[in-house]
Amino acid sequence: MAEPESTVINTNVKQKDPSTALVIAVTTRAIFNLEEEHKLYLEKGKDEYTRHQQANQDKPLPPGTAFAFIQAVQYVNRKILESNPAERDLFDILVLSNNSPESGARIVNSAKHYGLEISKFCFVSDEDSTQYLKSHGVKLFLSADRTDVCNALRRGVSAALVFQQEVQAPSTPLRVVFDGDAVLFSDETDQIFQEQGLEGALQYEQAMEAIPIGE
C-alpha cells in the first residue's frame, strides 16, 4: 500500500510508538471549523481554495467540534506521564487531510498556534483517504464526513461521526460514551428485535442473561 502523498512530522511533539500508543486519526474539518473554506472549495474549486489557504496560512483557524476532545486527550497524557515518565501506553493524535501540503500549511500552523499535541499531519491526494489508516496503526477515526466514517468502518477501523455544532468551552476531564449494542458488543439482540419485536428481544435477553454477549 502506498504511503500518503506527504507526511509532516511535528517536531514540537514527542513521537510515540504506534505499537503501544492508542492512535487516533482526526480529519481537519473535525478539529477546526472549516465550513467557510469548504463552501469556497465547493463553489469555486480547488485552486481558489488553495489560494485562500495560502494567503491566510498565518491566520489560525477557529476550533471545531473535536477540538476540546484533543485537548482532553492531551491532559490525560500529561497526567499519565506525571505518574510514570516511562509510560508508553499513551494517546497519539494524527491529522488525516485531503488538503495538499501547500494548502495544508495553515492547518499545521493552526495546530501549533493552539499548542495541540498532534504528532503528524498526513496530506493525502486520494479521494478515499481512509485506506491509509491501518498503515499508521490507527485505532479510532473521527471525521465530520459520513462517507469517510463508513469507509473506515468497512476497513475494520473503529470510527465515529462528529457533528458540526457550537463548540463548548474546553474542559480537562475526558469522558467517552460508547453505545453497547452493535458497538462494544454484537448486534444479536437487535437482530431478534427486528425479527420478533420488543417482546421477543426481552425474552431472548432473559434467556441469555448468564451468557456473555459477543464482541
Coordinates of C-alpha atoms in Angstrom, one line a residue:
M1 CA 0.0 0.0 0.0
A2 CA 1.3 3.4 -0.9
E3 CA 2.2 6.0 1.7
P4 CA 0.2 9.2 1.9
E5 CA 1.4 11.9 -0.6
S6 CA 3.1 13.9 2.2
T7 CA 3.5 13.4 5.9
V8 CA 4.6 16.3 8.0
I9 CA 6.2 15.3 11.4
N10 CA 5.5 17.7 14.2
T11 CA 8.9 18.1 15.8
N12 CA 7.4 20.0 18.7
V13 CA 5.8 16.8 19.9
K14 CA 7.5 13.7 21.2
Q15 CA 6.8 10.9 18.7
K16 CA 5.0 7.9 20.2
D17 CA 5.4 4.2 19.4
P18 CA 2.2 3.2 17.3
S19 CA 2.5 -0.4 18.5
T20 CA 1.8 0.7 22.1
A21 CA 0.0 4.0 21.8
L22 CA -3.7 4.4 21.1
V23 CA -3.5 6.1 17.7
I24 CA -6.5 8.4 16.9
A25 CA -6.8 9.9 13.4
V26 CA -8.9 13.1 13.1
T27 CA -9.8 15.0 10.0
T28 CA -9.1 18.7 9.7
R29 CA -12.9 19.5 9.5
A30 CA -13.4 17.8 12.8
I31 CA -10.6 19.6 14.6
F32 CA -11.1 23.1 13.1
N33 CA -14.1 25.0 11.8
L34 CA -13.5 24.9 8.0
E35 CA -17.1 25.4 6.9
E36 CA -16.4 28.7 5.1
E37 CA -13.3 27.2 3.4
H38 CA -15.2 24.1 2.5
K39 CA -18.0 26.2 1.0
L40 CA -15.4 28.1 -1.1
Y41 CA -14.0 24.7 -2.3
L42 CA -17.4 23.5 -3.4
E43 CA -18.4 26.8 -5.1
K44 CA -15.1 27.9 -6.7
G45 CA -13.0 24.8 -6.9
K46 CA -9.7 23.5 -5.5
D47 CA -7.4 26.2 -7.0
E48 CA -9.3 29.1 -5.4
Y49 CA -9.4 27.2 -2.1
T50 CA -5.7 26.6 -2.2
R51 CA -5.0 30.3 -2.9
H52 CA -7.2 31.3 0.0
Q53 CA -5.5 28.9 2.4
Q54 CA -2.0 30.0 1.3
A55 CA -3.0 33.7 1.6
N56 CA -4.2 33.0 5.2
Q57 CA -1.7 30.4 6.3
D58 CA -0.7 32.5 9.3
K59 CA -4.3 33.2 10.4
P60 CA -5.3 30.5 12.9
L61 CA -8.5 28.5 12.1
P62 CA -11.3 28.6 14.7
P63 CA -11.7 25.5 16.8
G64 CA -14.1 22.7 15.6
T65 CA -16.2 20.1 17.3
A66 CA -13.3 17.7 18.1
F67 CA -11.0 20.5 19.4
A68 CA -11.9 20.0 23.1
F69 CA -11.6 16.3 22.7
I70 CA -8.0 16.7 21.6
Q71 CA -7.3 19.0 24.5
A72 CA -8.7 16.5 26.9
V73 CA -6.6 13.7 25.4
Q74 CA -3.5 15.8 25.9
Y75 CA -4.5 16.4 29.6
V76 CA -4.8 12.6 30.1
N77 CA -1.3 12.0 28.6
R78 CA 0.2 14.7 30.8
K79 CA -1.3 13.1 33.9
I80 CA -0.2 9.6 32.9
L81 CA 3.4 10.8 32.3
E82 CA 3.4 12.7 35.7
S83 CA 2.8 9.3 37.3
N84 CA 5.2 7.4 35.1
P85 CA 7.6 9.2 32.7
A86 CA 8.4 5.9 31.0
E87 CA 4.8 5.1 30.2
R88 CA 4.2 4.2 26.5
D89 CA 0.5 3.4 26.5
L90 CA -0.5 7.0 25.6
F91 CA -2.9 8.7 23.2
D92 CA -1.3 9.6 19.8
I93 CA -3.1 12.0 17.6
L94 CA -2.5 12.4 13.8
V95 CA -4.4 14.5 11.3
L96 CA -5.6 13.0 8.1
S97 CA -6.3 15.6 5.4
N98 CA -7.3 15.7 1.7
N99 CA -5.5 19.1 1.5
S100 CA -2.3 19.4 -0.5
P101 CA 0.8 20.2 1.5
E102 CA 0.6 23.8 0.2
S103 CA -2.9 24.4 1.4
G104 CA -2.3 22.3 4.5
A105 CA 0.3 24.8 5.9
R106 CA -2.5 26.7 7.6
I107 CA -3.7 23.6 9.3
V108 CA -0.2 22.8 10.7
N109 CA 0.3 26.4 11.8
S110 CA -3.2 26.5 13.5
A111 CA -2.4 23.3 15.5
K112 CA 0.9 24.8 16.6
H113 CA -0.8 28.1 17.5
Y114 CA -3.2 26.3 19.9
G115 CA -0.5 24.0 21.2
L116 CA -2.2 20.9 20.0
E117 CA 0.0 17.8 20.5
I118 CA -0.5 16.3 17.1
S119 CA 2.3 14.0 16.2
K120 CA 2.0 14.1 12.4
F121 CA -0.1 15.5 9.5
C122 CA -0.9 13.2 6.6
F123 CA -1.9 15.0 3.4
V124 CA -3.5 12.5 1.1
S125 CA -4.4 13.2 -2.6
D126 CA -6.7 10.1 -2.9
E127 CA -10.4 10.6 -2.7
D128 CA -10.7 7.8 -0.1
S129 CA -8.1 8.7 2.5
T130 CA -9.2 6.0 4.9
Q131 CA -7.1 3.4 3.0
Y132 CA -4.1 4.8 4.9
L133 CA -5.5 4.4 8.4
K134 CA -4.2 0.9 9.1
S135 CA -0.7 1.6 7.8
H136 CA -0.5 4.2 10.6
G137 CA -1.8 1.8 13.2
V138 CA -5.0 3.9 13.7
K139 CA -7.4 2.5 16.3
L140 CA -10.0 5.3 16.1
F141 CA -11.0 7.6 13.3
L142 CA -13.0 10.8 13.8
S143 CA -14.5 12.7 10.9
A144 CA -17.2 15.2 10.0
D145 CA -17.9 13.3 6.8
R146 CA -20.3 10.3 6.9
T147 CA -18.8 8.7 3.9
D148 CA -15.3 8.7 5.4
V149 CA -16.7 7.1 8.6
C150 CA -18.4 4.4 6.7
N151 CA -15.3 3.7 4.6
A152 CA -13.2 3.4 7.8
L153 CA -15.7 1.0 9.4
R154 CA -15.6 -1.2 6.3
R155 CA -11.9 -1.3 6.6
G156 CA -12.2 -2.6 10.1
V157 CA -11.2 0.6 11.9
S158 CA -13.4 2.0 14.7
A159 CA -14.8 5.3 13.6
A160 CA -17.3 8.0 14.7
L161 CA -19.0 10.9 13.0
V162 CA -18.6 14.3 14.8
F163 CA -21.3 16.8 14.2
Q164 CA -20.7 20.5 13.5
Q165 CA -22.2 22.4 16.3
E166 CA -21.4 25.3 18.7
V167 CA -18.1 24.5 20.3
Q168 CA -18.2 24.2 24.1
A169 CA -15.6 25.6 26.4
P170 CA -12.8 23.1 26.8
S171 CA -12.7 21.0 29.9
T172 CA -9.9 18.8 31.2
P173 CA -11.9 15.5 32.0
L174 CA -12.1 13.0 29.2
R175 CA -15.4 11.3 29.0
V176 CA -16.1 8.9 26.2
V177 CA -19.5 7.2 25.8
F178 CA -19.9 4.0 23.7
D179 CA -23.1 2.5 22.5
G180 CA -23.3 -1.1 23.8
D181 CA -25.4 -2.6 21.1
A182 CA -23.5 -3.3 17.9
V183 CA -20.6 -1.1 19.0
L184 CA -19.0 -2.6 22.1
F185 CA -21.0 -5.8 21.8
S186 CA -22.6 -7.7 18.9
D187 CA -26.0 -6.7 17.5
E188 CA -27.6 -10.1 18.2
T189 CA -30.4 -8.7 20.4
D190 CA -31.1 -6.0 17.8
Q191 CA -31.5 -8.7 15.1
I192 CA -34.0 -10.6 17.4
F193 CA -35.8 -7.2 17.9
Q194 CA -36.1 -6.7 14.1
E195 CA -37.4 -10.2 13.6
Q196 CA -39.6 -10.7 16.6
G197 CA -40.3 -7.3 18.1
L198 CA -39.7 -6.0 21.6
E199 CA -41.3 -8.9 23.4
G200 CA -39.1 -11.4 21.5
A201 CA -36.0 -9.3 22.3
L202 CA -36.9 -9.2 26.0
Q203 CA -37.4 -13.0 26.2
Y204 CA -34.1 -13.5 24.4
E205 CA -32.3 -11.3 26.8
Q206 CA -33.8 -13.1 29.8
A207 CA -32.9 -16.5 28.4
M208 CA -29.3 -15.4 27.6
E209 CA -28.6 -13.2 30.7
A210 CA -25.9 -15.6 32.0
I211 CA -24.1 -15.8 28.6
P212 CA -21.6 -13.1 27.6
I213 CA -22.5 -11.1 24.5
G214 CA -20.2 -11.4 21.5
E215 CA -17.7 -8.7 20.8

